[in-house]
PDB file of C-alpha atoms in Angstrom:
ATOM      1  CA  MET J  18       4.899 -31.852  10.000  1.00 68.00           C
ATOM      2  CA  THR J  19       5.184 -31.275   6.296  1.00 88.00           C
ATOM      3  CA  ARG J  20       8.049 -33.207   4.644  1.00 96.00           C
ATOM      4  CA  PRO J  21      10.445 -30.975   2.824  1.00 98.00           C
ATOM      5  CA  LEU J  22      11.346 -31.487  -0.861  1.00 99.00           C
ATOM      6  CA  VAL J  23      14.861 -32.825  -1.463  1.00 99.00           C
ATOM      7  CA  ILE J  24      16.782 -30.907  -4.082  1.00 99.00           C
ATOM      8  CA  ALA J  25      19.994 -32.332  -5.615  1.00 99.00           C
ATOM      9  CA  HIS J  26      22.691 -29.770  -5.425  1.00 99.00           C
ATOM     10  CA  ARG J  27      24.541 -29.818  -8.833  1.00 98.00           C
ATOM     11  CA  GLY J  28      23.142 -33.224  -9.045  1.00 98.00           C
ATOM     12  CA  SER J  29      24.087 -36.190  -6.789  1.00 97.00           C
ATOM     13  CA  HIS J  30      27.729 -35.574  -6.995  1.00 94.00           C
ATOM     14  CA  SER J  31      29.366 -37.213  -3.871  1.00 92.00           C
ATOM     15  CA  GLU J  32      30.783 -39.843  -6.262  1.00 90.00           C
ATOM     16  CA  LEU J  33      30.129 -38.245  -9.634  1.00 92.00           C
ATOM     17  CA  PRO J  34      31.324 -34.903 -11.073  1.00 94.00           C
ATOM     18  CA  GLU J  35      29.021 -32.067 -10.367  1.00 96.00           C
ATOM     19  CA  GLN J  36      26.498 -30.581 -12.844  1.00 97.00           C
ATOM     20  CA  THR J  37      27.111 -33.594 -15.234  1.00 95.00           C
ATOM     21  CA  ARG J  38      24.530 -35.514 -16.988  1.00 94.00           C
ATOM     22  CA  ALA J  39      25.728 -38.462 -14.967  1.00 92.00           C
ATOM     23  CA  ALA J  40      25.178 -36.616 -11.579  1.00 95.00           C
ATOM     24  CA  TYR J  41      21.634 -35.546 -12.489  1.00 97.00           C
ATOM     25  CA  LEU J  42      20.702 -38.996 -13.665  1.00 96.00           C
ATOM     26  CA  ARG J  43      21.938 -40.391 -10.448  1.00 97.00           C
ATOM     27  CA  ALA J  44      19.850 -37.739  -8.413  1.00 98.00           C
ATOM     28  CA  LEU J  45      16.741 -38.773 -10.371  1.00 98.00           C
ATOM     29  CA  ASP J  46      17.507 -42.613  -9.647  1.00 98.00           C
ATOM     30  CA  GLU J  47      17.816 -41.734  -5.967  1.00 98.00           C
ATOM     31  CA  GLY J  48      14.512 -40.170  -5.797  1.00 98.00           C
ATOM     32  CA  ALA J  49      15.300 -36.478  -5.676  1.00 99.00           C
ATOM     33  CA  ASP J  50      12.248 -34.342  -5.897  1.00 99.00           C
ATOM     34  CA  GLY J  51      14.318 -31.717  -8.091  1.00 99.00           C
ATOM     35  CA  VAL J  52      17.704 -30.597  -8.889  1.00 99.00           C
ATOM     36  CA  GLU J  53      19.755 -27.403  -8.575  1.00 99.00           C
ATOM     37  CA  CYS J  54      22.188 -25.973 -11.258  1.00 99.00           C
ATOM     38  CA  ASP J  55      24.408 -23.071 -11.600  1.00 99.00           C
ATOM     39  CA  VAL J  56      24.391 -21.269 -14.859  1.00 99.00           C
ATOM     40  CA  ARG J  57      26.891 -18.925 -16.687  1.00 99.00           C
ATOM     41  CA  MET J  58      27.251 -17.646 -20.225  1.00 99.00           C
ATOM     42  CA  THR J  59      29.840 -18.736 -22.776  1.00 99.00           C
ATOM     43  CA  ALA J  60      31.615 -16.637 -25.318  1.00 98.00           C
ATOM     44  CA  ASP J  61      29.061 -17.364 -27.904  1.00 98.00           C
ATOM     45  CA  GLY J  62      26.168 -16.564 -25.696  1.00 98.00           C
ATOM     46  CA  GLU J  63      25.132 -20.210 -24.686  1.00 99.00           C
ATOM     47  CA  VAL J  64      23.867 -20.894 -21.168  1.00 99.00           C
ATOM     48  CA  VAL J  65      25.877 -23.748 -19.491  1.00 99.00           C
ATOM     49  CA  CYS J  66      25.673 -25.515 -16.199  1.00 99.00           C
ATOM     50  CA  ILE J  67      28.978 -24.570 -14.369  1.00 98.00           C
ATOM     51  CA  HIS J  68      29.432 -23.317 -10.948  1.00 97.00           C
ATOM     52  CA  ASP J  69      32.830 -21.647 -11.039  1.00 96.00           C
ATOM     53  CA  ALA J  70      33.839 -18.428 -13.052  1.00 96.00           C
ATOM     54  CA  SER J  71      36.655 -20.599 -14.609  1.00 97.00           C
ATOM     55  CA  VAL J  72      36.864 -24.236 -15.739  1.00 97.00           C
ATOM     56  CA  ASP J  73      40.141 -24.805 -13.810  1.00 96.00           C
ATOM     57  CA  ARG J  74      38.600 -26.690 -10.790  1.00 94.00           C
ATOM     58  CA  THR J  75      36.205 -28.963 -12.592  1.00 94.00           C
ATOM     59  CA  SER J  76      37.916 -29.841 -15.768  1.00 95.00           C
ATOM     60  CA  ASP J  77      41.233 -30.699 -17.385  1.00 94.00           C
ATOM     61  CA  GLY J  78      41.193 -27.291 -19.136  1.00 95.00           C
ATOM     62  CA  SER J  79      41.854 -23.635 -17.965  1.00 96.00           C
ATOM     63  CA  GLY J  80      40.296 -20.449 -18.617  1.00 97.00           C
ATOM     64  CA  ALA J  81      37.183 -18.295 -17.789  1.00 97.00           C
ATOM     65  CA  VAL J  82      33.843 -19.794 -18.786  1.00 98.00           C
ATOM     66  CA  HIS J  83      32.835 -16.308 -20.556  1.00 98.00           C
ATOM     67  CA  GLU J  84      35.961 -16.460 -22.625  1.00 98.00           C
ATOM     68  CA  LEU J  85      35.384 -20.030 -24.195  1.00 98.00           C
ATOM     69  CA  THR J  86      32.795 -21.086 -26.597  1.00 98.00           C
ATOM     70  CA  LEU J  87      30.334 -24.019 -26.178  1.00 97.00           C
ATOM     71  CA  ALA J  88      32.285 -25.980 -28.732  1.00 96.00           C
ATOM     72  CA  GLU J  89      35.452 -25.247 -26.792  1.00 97.00           C
ATOM     73  CA  LEU J  90      33.853 -26.283 -23.454  1.00 96.00           C
ATOM     74  CA  ARG J  91      32.744 -29.614 -25.100  1.00 94.00           C
ATOM     75  CA  THR J  92      36.317 -30.569 -25.757  1.00 94.00           C
ATOM     76  CA  LEU J  93      37.126 -30.517 -22.133  1.00 95.00           C
ATOM     77  CA  ASP J  94      37.106 -33.443 -19.763  1.00 93.00           C
ATOM     78  CA  PHE J  95      34.692 -32.717 -16.690  1.00 93.00           C
ATOM     79  CA  ARG J  96      35.086 -36.292 -15.309  1.00 85.00           C
ATOM     80  CA  ALA J  97      37.041 -35.185 -12.044  1.00 78.00           C
ATOM     81  CA  GLY J  98      38.564 -38.610 -11.877  1.00 76.00           C
ATOM     82  CA  ALA J  99      35.229 -40.451 -12.204  1.00 79.00           C
ATOM     83  CA  ASP J 100      34.595 -43.101 -14.942  1.00 79.00           C
ATOM     84  CA  VAL J 101      32.098 -40.996 -16.742  1.00 80.00           C
ATOM     85  CA  PRO J 102      31.905 -41.019 -20.577  1.00 79.00           C
ATOM     86  CA  ARG J 103      32.312 -37.679 -22.224  1.00 78.00           C
ATOM     87  CA  GLU J 104      28.695 -37.652 -23.462  1.00 74.00           C
ATOM     88  CA  THR J 105      27.539 -37.572 -19.933  1.00 74.00           C
ATOM     89  CA  GLN J 106      29.459 -34.589 -18.865  1.00 89.00           C
ATOM     90  CA  LEU J 107      29.016 -30.871 -19.683  1.00 95.00           C
ATOM     91  CA  LEU J 108      25.296 -29.753 -20.050  1.00 98.00           C
ATOM     92  CA  THR J 109      23.685 -26.626 -21.257  1.00 98.00           C
ATOM     93  CA  LEU J 110      20.533 -25.384 -19.627  1.00 99.00           C
ATOM     94  CA  GLY J 111      18.466 -26.633 -22.468  1.00 99.00           C
ATOM     95  CA  ASP J 112      20.269 -30.129 -22.078  1.00 98.00           C
ATOM     96  CA  LEU J 113      19.299 -30.211 -18.452  1.00 98.00           C
ATOM     97  CA  ILE J 114      15.589 -29.317 -19.096  1.00 99.00           C
ATOM     98  CA  GLU J 115      15.292 -32.109 -21.655  1.00 98.00           C
ATOM     99  CA  LEU J 116      16.858 -34.640 -19.222  1.00 98.00           C
ATOM    100  CA  LEU J 117      14.305 -33.799 -16.493  1.00 99.00           C
ATOM    101  CA  THR J 118      11.394 -33.616 -18.740  1.00 98.00           C
ATOM    102  CA  ALA J 119      12.431 -37.065 -19.959  1.00 98.00           C
ATOM    103  CA  ALA J 120      12.016 -38.324 -16.411  1.00 98.00           C
ATOM    104  CA  GLY J 121       8.276 -38.180 -16.885  1.00 98.00           C
ATOM    105  CA  ARG J 122       7.401 -37.015 -13.269  1.00 98.00           C
ATOM    106  CA  GLU J 123       6.968 -33.774 -11.341  1.00 99.00           C
ATOM    107  CA  LEU J 124      10.353 -32.237 -10.535  1.00 99.00           C
ATOM    108  CA  VAL J 125      11.685 -28.920  -9.375  1.00 99.00           C
ATOM    109  CA  LEU J 126      14.458 -27.129 -11.414  1.00 99.00           C
ATOM    110  CA  ALA J 127      16.253 -24.590  -9.235  1.00 99.00           C
ATOM    111  CA  ILE J 128      18.369 -22.332 -11.313  1.00 99.00           C
ATOM    112  CA  GLU J 129      20.984 -20.112  -9.792  1.00 99.00           C
ATOM    113  CA  LEU J 130      22.183 -17.248 -11.936  1.00 99.00           C
ATOM    114  CA  LYS J 131      25.873 -16.696 -11.036  1.00 98.00           C
ATOM    115  CA  HIS J 132      27.049 -13.195 -10.035  1.00 94.00           C
ATOM    116  CA  PRO J 133      29.372 -11.320 -10.274  1.00 90.00           C
ATOM    117  CA  ASN J 134      30.160 -12.180 -13.830  1.00 94.00           C
ATOM    118  CA  PRO J 135      31.467 -10.275 -16.899  1.00 95.00           C
ATOM    119  CA  VAL J 136      28.090 -10.187 -18.791  1.00 97.00           C
ATOM    120  CA  GLY J 137      26.054  -8.777 -16.000  1.00 97.00           C
ATOM    121  CA  THR J 138      22.216  -9.183 -16.367  1.00 98.00           C
ATOM    122  CA  ALA J 139      22.773 -10.297 -19.990  1.00 98.00           C
ATOM    123  CA  LEU J 140      22.796 -13.662 -18.207  1.00 99.00           C
ATOM    124  CA  GLU J 141      19.169 -13.200 -16.994  1.00 99.00           C
ATOM    125  CA  GLU J 142      18.130 -12.430 -20.406  1.00 99.00           C
ATOM    126  CA  ALA J 143      19.665 -15.400 -21.814  1.00 99.00           C
ATOM    127  CA  VAL J 144      18.151 -17.732 -19.254  1.00 99.00           C
ATOM    128  CA  LEU J 145      14.729 -16.342 -19.925  1.00 99.00           C
ATOM    129  CA  ARG J 146      15.374 -16.863 -23.703  1.00 99.00           C
ATOM    130  CA  VAL J 147      16.187 -20.518 -23.079  1.00 99.00           C
ATOM    131  CA  LEU J 148      13.179 -21.072 -20.881  1.00 99.00           C
ATOM    132  CA  GLY J 149      10.995 -19.356 -23.509  1.00 98.00           C
ATOM    133  CA  GLU J 150      12.113 -21.599 -26.216  1.00 99.00           C
ATOM    134  CA  TYR J 151      10.819 -24.690 -24.002  1.00 99.00           C
ATOM    135  CA  ARG J 152       7.459 -22.837 -23.508  1.00 98.00           C
ATOM    136  CA  TRP J 153       7.992 -22.015 -19.742  1.00 99.00           C
ATOM    137  CA  ASP J 154       5.143 -19.974 -18.277  1.00 99.00           C
ATOM    138  CA  PRO J 155       6.730 -17.453 -15.771  1.00 98.00           C
ATOM    139  CA  GLN J 156       3.274 -16.683 -14.165  1.00 98.00           C
ATOM    140  CA  THR J 157       2.720 -20.288 -13.062  1.00 98.00           C
ATOM    141  CA  ALA J 158       6.468 -21.320 -13.109  1.00 98.00           C
ATOM    142  CA  ARG J 159       5.463 -24.336 -15.109  1.00 99.00           C
ATOM    143  CA  LEU J 160       7.436 -25.975 -17.907  1.00 99.00           C
ATOM    144  CA  GLY J 161       5.589 -29.195 -18.585  1.00 98.00           C
ATOM    145  CA  SER J 162       6.189 -31.558 -15.587  1.00 98.00           C
ATOM    146  CA  LEU J 163       8.791 -29.097 -14.215  1.00 99.00           C
ATOM    147  CA  THR J 164       8.434 -26.154 -11.753  1.00 99.00           C
ATOM    148  CA  VAL J 165      11.179 -23.738 -12.182  1.00 99.00           C
ATOM    149  CA  SER J 166      12.405 -21.193  -9.715  1.00 97.00           C
ATOM    150  CA  LEU J 167      15.257 -18.564 -10.311  1.00 99.00           C
ATOM    151  CA  MET J 168      17.671 -17.536  -7.662  1.00 99.00           C
ATOM    152  CA  SER J 169      20.784 -15.482  -7.156  1.00 97.00           C
ATOM    153  CA  PHE J 170      22.847 -13.788  -4.404  1.00 95.00           C
ATOM    154  CA  ASN J 171      22.586 -10.493  -6.351  1.00 94.00           C
ATOM    155  CA  PRO J 172      19.688  -8.118  -6.017  1.00 95.00           C
ATOM    156  CA  ASP J 173      20.415  -7.040  -9.501  1.00 95.00           C
ATOM    157  CA  SER J 174      19.419 -10.395 -10.786  1.00 97.00           C
ATOM    158  CA  VAL J 175      16.112 -10.200  -9.137  1.00 95.00           C
ATOM    159  CA  ALA J 176      15.486  -6.722 -10.504  1.00 95.00           C
ATOM    160  CA  ALA J 177      16.330  -7.836 -14.042  1.00 97.00           C
ATOM    161  CA  LEU J 178      13.930 -10.878 -13.743  1.00 98.00           C
ATOM    162  CA  SER J 179      11.046  -9.053 -11.890  1.00 96.00           C
ATOM    163  CA  PRO J 180       9.447  -7.467 -14.946  1.00 97.00           C
ATOM    164  CA  VAL J 181       8.910 -11.009 -16.287  1.00 98.00           C
ATOM    165  CA  VAL J 182       8.804 -13.251 -13.216  1.00 98.00           C
ATOM    166  CA  PRO J 183       6.302 -12.890 -10.329  1.00 97.00           C
ATOM    167  CA  ALA J 184       7.988 -12.577  -6.986  1.00 96.00           C
ATOM    168  CA  GLN J 185       6.660 -15.807  -5.686  1.00 96.00           C
ATOM    169  CA  HIS J 186       8.956 -17.603  -8.117  1.00 97.00           C
ATOM    170  CA  LEU J 187      12.073 -15.736  -7.281  1.00 98.00           C
ATOM    171  CA  MET J 188      14.572 -16.525  -4.542  1.00 98.00           C
ATOM    172  CA  LEU J 189      17.418 -14.460  -2.972  1.00 97.00           C
ATOM    173  CA  LEU J 190      20.150 -16.588  -1.629  1.00 97.00           C
ATOM    174  CA  THR J 191      21.992 -15.475   1.490  1.00 95.00           C
ATOM    175  CA  ALA J 192      25.041 -16.544   3.704  1.00 94.00           C
ATOM    176  CA  ASP J 193      27.695 -15.062   5.917  1.00 91.00           C
ATOM    177  CA  ILE J 194      30.519 -14.365   3.532  1.00 78.00           C
ATOM    178  CA  ARG J 195      34.017 -15.644   4.138  1.00 70.00           C
ATOM    179  CA  VAL J 196      36.970 -14.472   1.944  1.00 61.00           C
ATOM    180  CA  GLU J 197      38.387 -18.015   1.823  1.00 63.00           C
ATOM    181  CA  ASP J 198      35.232 -19.354   0.289  1.00 65.00           C
ATOM    182  CA  ILE J 199      35.054 -16.694  -2.467  1.00 61.00           C
ATOM    183  CA  THR J 200      38.780 -17.224  -3.228  1.00 58.00           C
ATOM    184  CA  ALA J 201      38.137 -20.917  -3.894  1.00 59.00           C
ATOM    185  CA  GLU J 202      35.836 -20.231  -6.756  1.00 58.00           C
ATOM    186  CA  LEU J 203      38.056 -17.554  -8.548  1.00 58.00           C
ATOM    187  CA  PRO J 204      40.820 -17.854 -11.239  1.00 56.00           C
ATOM    188  CA  PRO J 205      43.935 -18.833  -9.510  1.00 58.00           C
ATOM    189  CA  ASP J 206      45.912 -15.636 -10.815  1.00 61.00           C
ATOM    190  CA  LEU J 207      43.618 -13.318  -9.072  1.00 58.00           C
ATOM    191  CA  ASP J 208      45.579 -11.597  -6.324  1.00 63.00           C
ATOM    192  CA  PRO J 209      44.453 -11.726  -2.556  1.00 62.00           C
ATOM    193  CA  ALA J 210      43.495  -8.145  -2.592  1.00 64.00           C
ATOM    194  CA  GLY J 211      41.095  -8.660  -5.467  1.00 64.00           C
ATOM    195  CA  SER J 212      39.590 -11.566  -3.600  1.00 64.00           C
ATOM    196  CA  ALA J 213      39.052  -9.421  -0.508  1.00 71.00           C
ATOM    197  CA  ASP J 214      37.609  -6.760  -2.592  1.00 76.00           C
ATOM    198  CA  LEU J 215      35.159  -9.083  -4.294  1.00 73.00           C
ATOM    199  CA  ALA J 216      34.135 -10.452  -1.067  1.00 73.00           C
ATOM    200  CA  ALA J 217      33.198  -6.994   0.189  1.00 78.00           C
ATOM    201  CA  GLN J 218      31.180  -6.435  -2.920  1.00 77.00           C
ATOM    202  CA  LEU J 219      29.366  -9.575  -2.293  1.00 78.00           C
ATOM    203  CA  ASP J 220      28.835  -8.966   1.336  1.00 80.00           C
ATOM    204  CA  ALA J 221      27.176  -5.584   0.303  1.00 85.00           C
ATOM    205  CA  ALA J 222      25.014  -7.270  -2.198  1.00 86.00           C
ATOM    206  CA  LEU J 223      24.007  -9.810   0.473  1.00 86.00           C
ATOM    207  CA  GLN J 224      23.069  -6.951   2.759  1.00 88.00           C
ATOM    208  CA  ALA J 225      21.020  -5.301   0.027  1.00 91.00           C
ATOM    209  CA  GLY J 226      19.368  -8.635  -0.541  1.00 91.00           C
ATOM    210  CA  ARG J 227      18.464  -8.987   2.988  1.00 90.00           C
ATOM    211  CA  GLU J 228      16.698  -5.554   2.783  1.00 91.00           C
ATOM    212  CA  LEU J 229      14.656  -6.761  -0.070  1.00 90.00           C
ATOM    213  CA  LEU J 230      13.824 -10.086   1.849  1.00 92.00           C
ATOM    214  CA  ASP J 231      12.611  -8.124   4.720  1.00 89.00           C
ATOM    215  CA  ALA J 232      10.449  -5.910   2.352  1.00 88.00           C
ATOM    216  CA  GLY J 233       8.851  -9.065   0.795  1.00 88.00           C
ATOM    217  CA  ALA J 234      10.236  -8.376  -2.741  1.00 91.00           C
ATOM    218  CA  VAL J 235      10.639 -12.110  -3.354  1.00 97.00           C
ATOM    219  CA  GLY J 236       8.652 -15.188  -2.286  1.00 98.00           C
ATOM    220  CA  TRP J 237      11.663 -17.364  -1.488  1.00 98.00           C
ATOM    221  CA  VAL J 238      14.880 -17.047   0.694  1.00 98.00           C
ATOM    222  CA  GLY J 239      17.828 -19.437   0.240  1.00 98.00           C
ATOM    223  CA  PRO J 240      19.993 -19.380   3.239  1.00 98.00           C
ATOM    224  CA  ASP J 241      22.894 -21.819   3.779  1.00 98.00           C
ATOM    225  CA  LEU J 242      22.605 -24.122   6.741  1.00 98.00           C
ATOM    226  CA  GLU J 243      25.187 -22.154   8.788  1.00 98.00           C
ATOM    227  CA  PHE J 244      23.176 -19.153   8.361  1.00 97.00           C
ATOM    228  CA  VAL J 245      19.975 -20.929   9.572  1.00 98.00           C
ATOM    229  CA  ARG J 246      21.927 -22.026  12.703  1.00 98.00           C
ATOM    230  CA  ALA J 247      23.493 -18.584  13.341  1.00 98.00           C
ATOM    231  CA  HIS J 248      20.476 -16.418  12.849  1.00 97.00           C
ATOM    232  CA  PRO J 249      17.440 -18.076  14.162  1.00 97.00           C
ATOM    233  CA  GLU J 250      15.459 -14.997  14.765  1.00 97.00           C
ATOM    234  CA  ARG J 251      15.827 -13.778  11.339  1.00 95.00           C
ATOM    235  CA  ILE J 252      14.817 -17.376   9.892  1.00 97.00           C
ATOM    236  CA  ALA J 253      11.811 -17.310  12.179  1.00 96.00           C
ATOM    237  CA  ALA J 254      10.905 -13.634  11.163  1.00 95.00           C
ATOM    238  CA  TRP J 255      11.054 -14.581   7.392  1.00 95.00           C
ATOM    239  CA  GLY J 256       8.930 -17.584   7.943  1.00 96.00           C
ATOM    240  CA  ASP J 257       6.430 -15.529   9.931  1.00 96.00           C
ATOM    241  CA  ALA J 258       6.268 -13.155   6.852  1.00 95.00           C
ATOM    242  CA  GLY J 259       5.395 -15.887   4.555  1.00 96.00           C
ATOM    243  CA  LEU J 260       8.692 -16.435   2.886  1.00 97.00           C
ATOM    244  CA  ARG J 261       9.395 -20.076   1.681  1.00 98.00           C
ATOM    245  CA  MET J 262      12.712 -21.464   2.314  1.00 99.00           C
ATOM    246  CA  ARG J 263      15.149 -23.671   0.446  1.00 99.00           C
ATOM    247  CA  VAL J 264      18.309 -24.406   2.653  1.00 99.00           C
ATOM    248  CA  TRP J 265      21.724 -25.274   1.297  1.00 98.00           C
ATOM    249  CA  THR J 266      23.833 -27.543   1.493  1.00 98.00           C
ATOM    250  CA  VAL J 267      22.600 -30.252   3.828  1.00 99.00           C
ATOM    251  CA  ASP J 268      24.333 -33.650   3.937  1.00 98.00           C
ATOM    252  CA  ASP J 269      23.874 -35.244   7.255  1.00 98.00           C
ATOM    253  CA  GLU J 270      21.285 -36.182   9.910  1.00 97.00           C
ATOM    254  CA  HIS J 271      22.185 -33.077  12.207  1.00 98.00           C
ATOM    255  CA  GLY J 272      21.555 -30.898   9.224  1.00 98.00           C
ATOM    256  CA  VAL J 273      18.234 -32.517   8.417  1.00 98.00           C
ATOM    257  CA  ARG J 274      17.062 -32.239  12.035  1.00 97.00           C
ATOM    258  CA  ASP J 275      17.923 -28.557  12.128  1.00 98.00           C
ATOM    259  CA  CYS J 276      15.911 -28.003   8.876  1.00 98.00           C
ATOM    260  CA  LEU J 277      12.977 -29.918  10.217  1.00 97.00           C
ATOM    261  CA  ALA J 278      13.042 -27.630  13.356  1.00 96.00           C
ATOM    262  CA  ALA J 279      13.165 -24.595  11.220  1.00 97.00           C
ATOM    263  CA  GLY J 280      10.215 -25.716   9.253  1.00 97.00           C
ATOM    264  CA  VAL J 281      12.079 -25.358   5.820  1.00 98.00           C
ATOM    265  CA  ASP J 282      10.314 -26.135   2.540  1.00 99.00           C
ATOM    266  CA  GLU J 283      13.118 -27.543   0.493  1.00 99.00           C
ATOM    267  CA  ILE J 284      16.540 -29.115   1.394  1.00 99.00           C
ATOM    268  CA  THR J 285      19.331 -28.815  -1.024  1.00 99.00           C
ATOM    269  CA  THR J 286      21.945 -31.553  -0.753  1.00 99.00           C
ATOM    270  CA  ASP J 287      24.928 -33.318  -2.525  1.00 98.00           C
ATOM    271  CA  VAL J 288      23.499 -36.745  -1.208  1.00 98.00           C
ATOM    272  CA  PRO J 289      19.843 -36.840  -2.035  1.00 98.00           C
ATOM    273  CA  ALA J 290      19.423 -40.515  -1.123  1.00 98.00           C
ATOM    274  CA  LEU J 291      21.058 -40.108   2.366  1.00 98.00           C
ATOM    275  CA  VAL J 292      18.801 -37.038   3.128  1.00 98.00           C
ATOM    276  CA  ARG J 293      15.740 -38.872   2.073  1.00 98.00           C
ATOM    277  CA  ALA J 294      16.657 -41.835   4.381  1.00 98.00           C
ATOM    278  CA  HIS J 295      17.227 -39.285   7.319  1.00 97.00           C
ATOM    279  CA  LEU J 296      13.896 -37.596   6.615  1.00 97.00           C
ATOM    280  CA  ASP J 297      12.309 -41.057   6.612  1.00 96.00           C
ATOM    281  CA  ALA J 298      13.966 -41.871  10.095  1.00 96.00           C
ATOM    282  CA  ALA J 299      12.885 -38.591  11.448  1.00 93.00           C
ATOM    283  CA  GLU J 300       9.383 -38.658  10.509  1.00 84.00           C
ATOM    284  CA  GLY J 301       8.649 -42.370  11.094  1.00 81.00           C
ATOM    285  CA  ALA J 302       6.993 -44.875   8.627  1.00 40.00           C
ATOM    286  CA  ALA J 303       3.597 -43.225   8.512  1.00 41.00           C
ATOM    287  CA  PRO J 304       2.915 -41.391   5.238  1.00 49.00           C
ATOM    288  CA  GLN J 305       3.860 -37.683   5.462  1.00 51.00           C
ATOM    289  CA  LYS J 306       2.426 -34.667   3.641  1.00 57.00           C
ATOM    290  CA  ARG J 307       4.874 -33.643   1.100  1.00 58.00           C
ATOM    291  CA  ASN J 308       5.617 -29.924   0.449  1.00 70.00           C
ATOM    292  CA  GLY J 309       4.234 -28.331  -2.751  1.00 60.00           C
ATOM    293  CA  THR J 310       6.706 -27.374  -5.528  1.00 52.00           C
ATOM    294  CA  THR J 311       7.991 -23.827  -5.846  1.00 47.00           C
TER     295      THR J 311
END
């Protein structure tokens, strides 16, 4: 059995604030094979590692990410109650690339481009610009010791990236949409009807994305663990069609075993050390073949 790679979801953030330098450094210390980040664009066109559309949940500030400059974001406290110095908090995509490169070993960098957003596919253009500044080769997905993959729930993102990035380095994410999950990521002043409408839009995008997956338009699929459990036939069909699979978010032994049973290539987790331990226990002490990078 091929051992899946372990990808740290927003860093190792069970005890540290997500998508901060501290969380990513902890992930590397815990032996993660790579890291995942979410990116958005600031008011002045910088690409930053922030999951939500606003900073309300993750910082002591408020407001939409796209309405704040990088300098304004740097003034906010992203500690989330942890004892983390300000200089180990907010990261740009460039900062994260430099942090990972400094580790001096082979790593996966999985970048999720967040949609919907007010700038549309200008985000894709900005991400490609940043990667180009670091001499990323889209044909091989290599950036020094890093292997970079780009992913989104939105088919428009894939369409914007496809002229530059080969299909085998692109991923479509998928899940069964729940309105309450969408609402948790939105600005608190958005009315419930707006949340429901956005959920409907996202569900339509996911359906379109699954059609692209069935057609082989990308090389990777990124289902959440609940989707893997709920749709085994579809997961098997995608695997038979040659799609590689990165599953999120897997944080316990049961989830690891389900991923092994499904034959996934990569496991995304908030707790990389724990998942690595579960993989060791599941596969025994004998050396295992490690999966290739994306």
